[in-house]
Amino acid sequence: MAYGSAAMDALGDPTRRRILEVLRDGEHSVRELTDATDVSQPAVSQHLRVLKGAGLVEVRPAGARRLYSVNPGGLADVRAWVDSFWDDALDAFVQHANSTPPGRTP
């Protein structure tokens, strides 16, 4: 299994991406997340379960409410996957630069 695959699968849904964008500002309840999206409370709860299962969100009980926040560790896997493309591009650039004679532009 590729690293970050559960997180990448979870981020494939636009509603889940929207939930993460809202959580970027800090902790929010399911009700607040429902108000910020175009889906019902049960749907938000289901999306949160998927995001939590993928390691992208954390939950903290606060009295009768549960507050959700972004899990930075879960995003690290996504970042590593994206960075791997950048590493490949830099390696290709270095290889090309080393193969071009000085004073000659490709």
C-alpha positions as a printed Julia matrix, in Angstrom:
106×3 Matrix{Float64}:
   0.0    0.0     0.0
   1.37   3.42   -0.93
   1.93   5.87    1.87
  -0.9    8.31    2.35
  -3.31   6.27    0.22
  -6.15   6.36    2.79
  -5.68  10.1     3.18
  -5.57  10.62   -0.59
  -8.73   8.54   -1.02
 -10.47  10.58    1.67
  -9.44  13.84    0.01
 -10.96  12.72   -3.28
 -14.36  13.95   -2.08
 -15.05  17.71   -2.37
 -17.17  17.78    0.81
 -14.31  16.27    2.81
 -11.9   18.82    1.38
 -14.35  21.58    2.36
 -14.57  20.2     5.9
 -10.77  20.25    6.17
 -10.71  23.83    4.88
 -13.14  24.87    7.62
 -11.12  22.97   10.24
  -8.0   24.83    9.11
  -9.19  27.71   11.33
  -9.4   25.52   14.44
 -11.78  23.2    16.22
 -15.41  22.97   15.13
 -18.44  20.98   16.17
 -20.46  18.84   13.76
 -23.17  21.52   13.84
 -20.71  24.23   12.8
 -19.37  22.02   10.03
 -22.91  21.28    8.85
 -23.59  25.02    8.67
 -20.42  25.5     6.58
 -21.29  22.8     4.02
 -24.19  21.92    1.75
 -24.87  18.53    3.33
 -26.9   17.22    6.24
 -25.61  16.58    9.75
 -25.62  12.78    9.27
 -23.62  13.22    6.05
 -21.09  15.5     7.8
 -20.76  12.91   10.57
 -20.07  10.2     7.98
 -17.47  12.36    6.22
 -15.82  13.02    9.58
 -15.63   9.27   10.26
 -13.84   8.77    6.94
 -11.47  11.68    7.61
 -10.76  10.38   11.12
 -10.19   6.86    9.79
  -7.69   8.27    7.28
  -5.88  10.08   10.1
  -6.72  13.55    8.8
  -8.84  14.79   11.71
  -8.81  14.42   15.47
 -11.78  14.57   17.83
 -11.95  15.94   21.37
 -14.95  15.56   23.68
 -16.11  18.87   25.18
 -19.11  18.26   27.42
 -21.94  16.97   25.26
 -20.18  18.06   22.07
 -17.33  16.61   20.1
 -14.89  19.06   18.58
 -12.98  18.18   15.43
  -9.64  19.56   14.29
  -7.04  18.87   11.6
  -4.47  16.21   12.47
  -1.18  17.64   11.17
   0.41  14.18   11.26
  -2.15  12.84    8.81
  -1.42  15.66    6.42
   2.28  14.82    6.59
   1.66  11.66    4.53
  -0.14  13.71    1.87
   2.65  16.25    1.86
   5.29  13.51    1.51
   3.44  12.13   -1.51
   3.25  15.55   -3.18
   6.88  16.3    -2.29
   7.95  13.08   -3.98
   6.92  14.63   -7.31
   8.97  17.72   -6.55
  11.97  15.53   -5.66
  11.63  13.73   -9.02
  11.48  17.06  -10.87
  14.56  18.37   -9.07
  16.47  15.17   -9.77
  15.6   15.44  -13.47
  16.73  19.07  -13.52
  20.06  18.25  -11.88
  20.62  15.36  -14.29
  19.86  17.64  -17.27
  22.08  20.44  -15.93
  24.96  18.02  -15.41
  24.63  16.66  -18.95
  24.62  20.08  -20.67
  28.11  21.37  -21.54
  29.02  24.72  -19.93
  28.22  27.76  -22.06
  25.63  25.85  -24.11
  21.96  26.39  -23.6
  19.61  23.58  -24.51
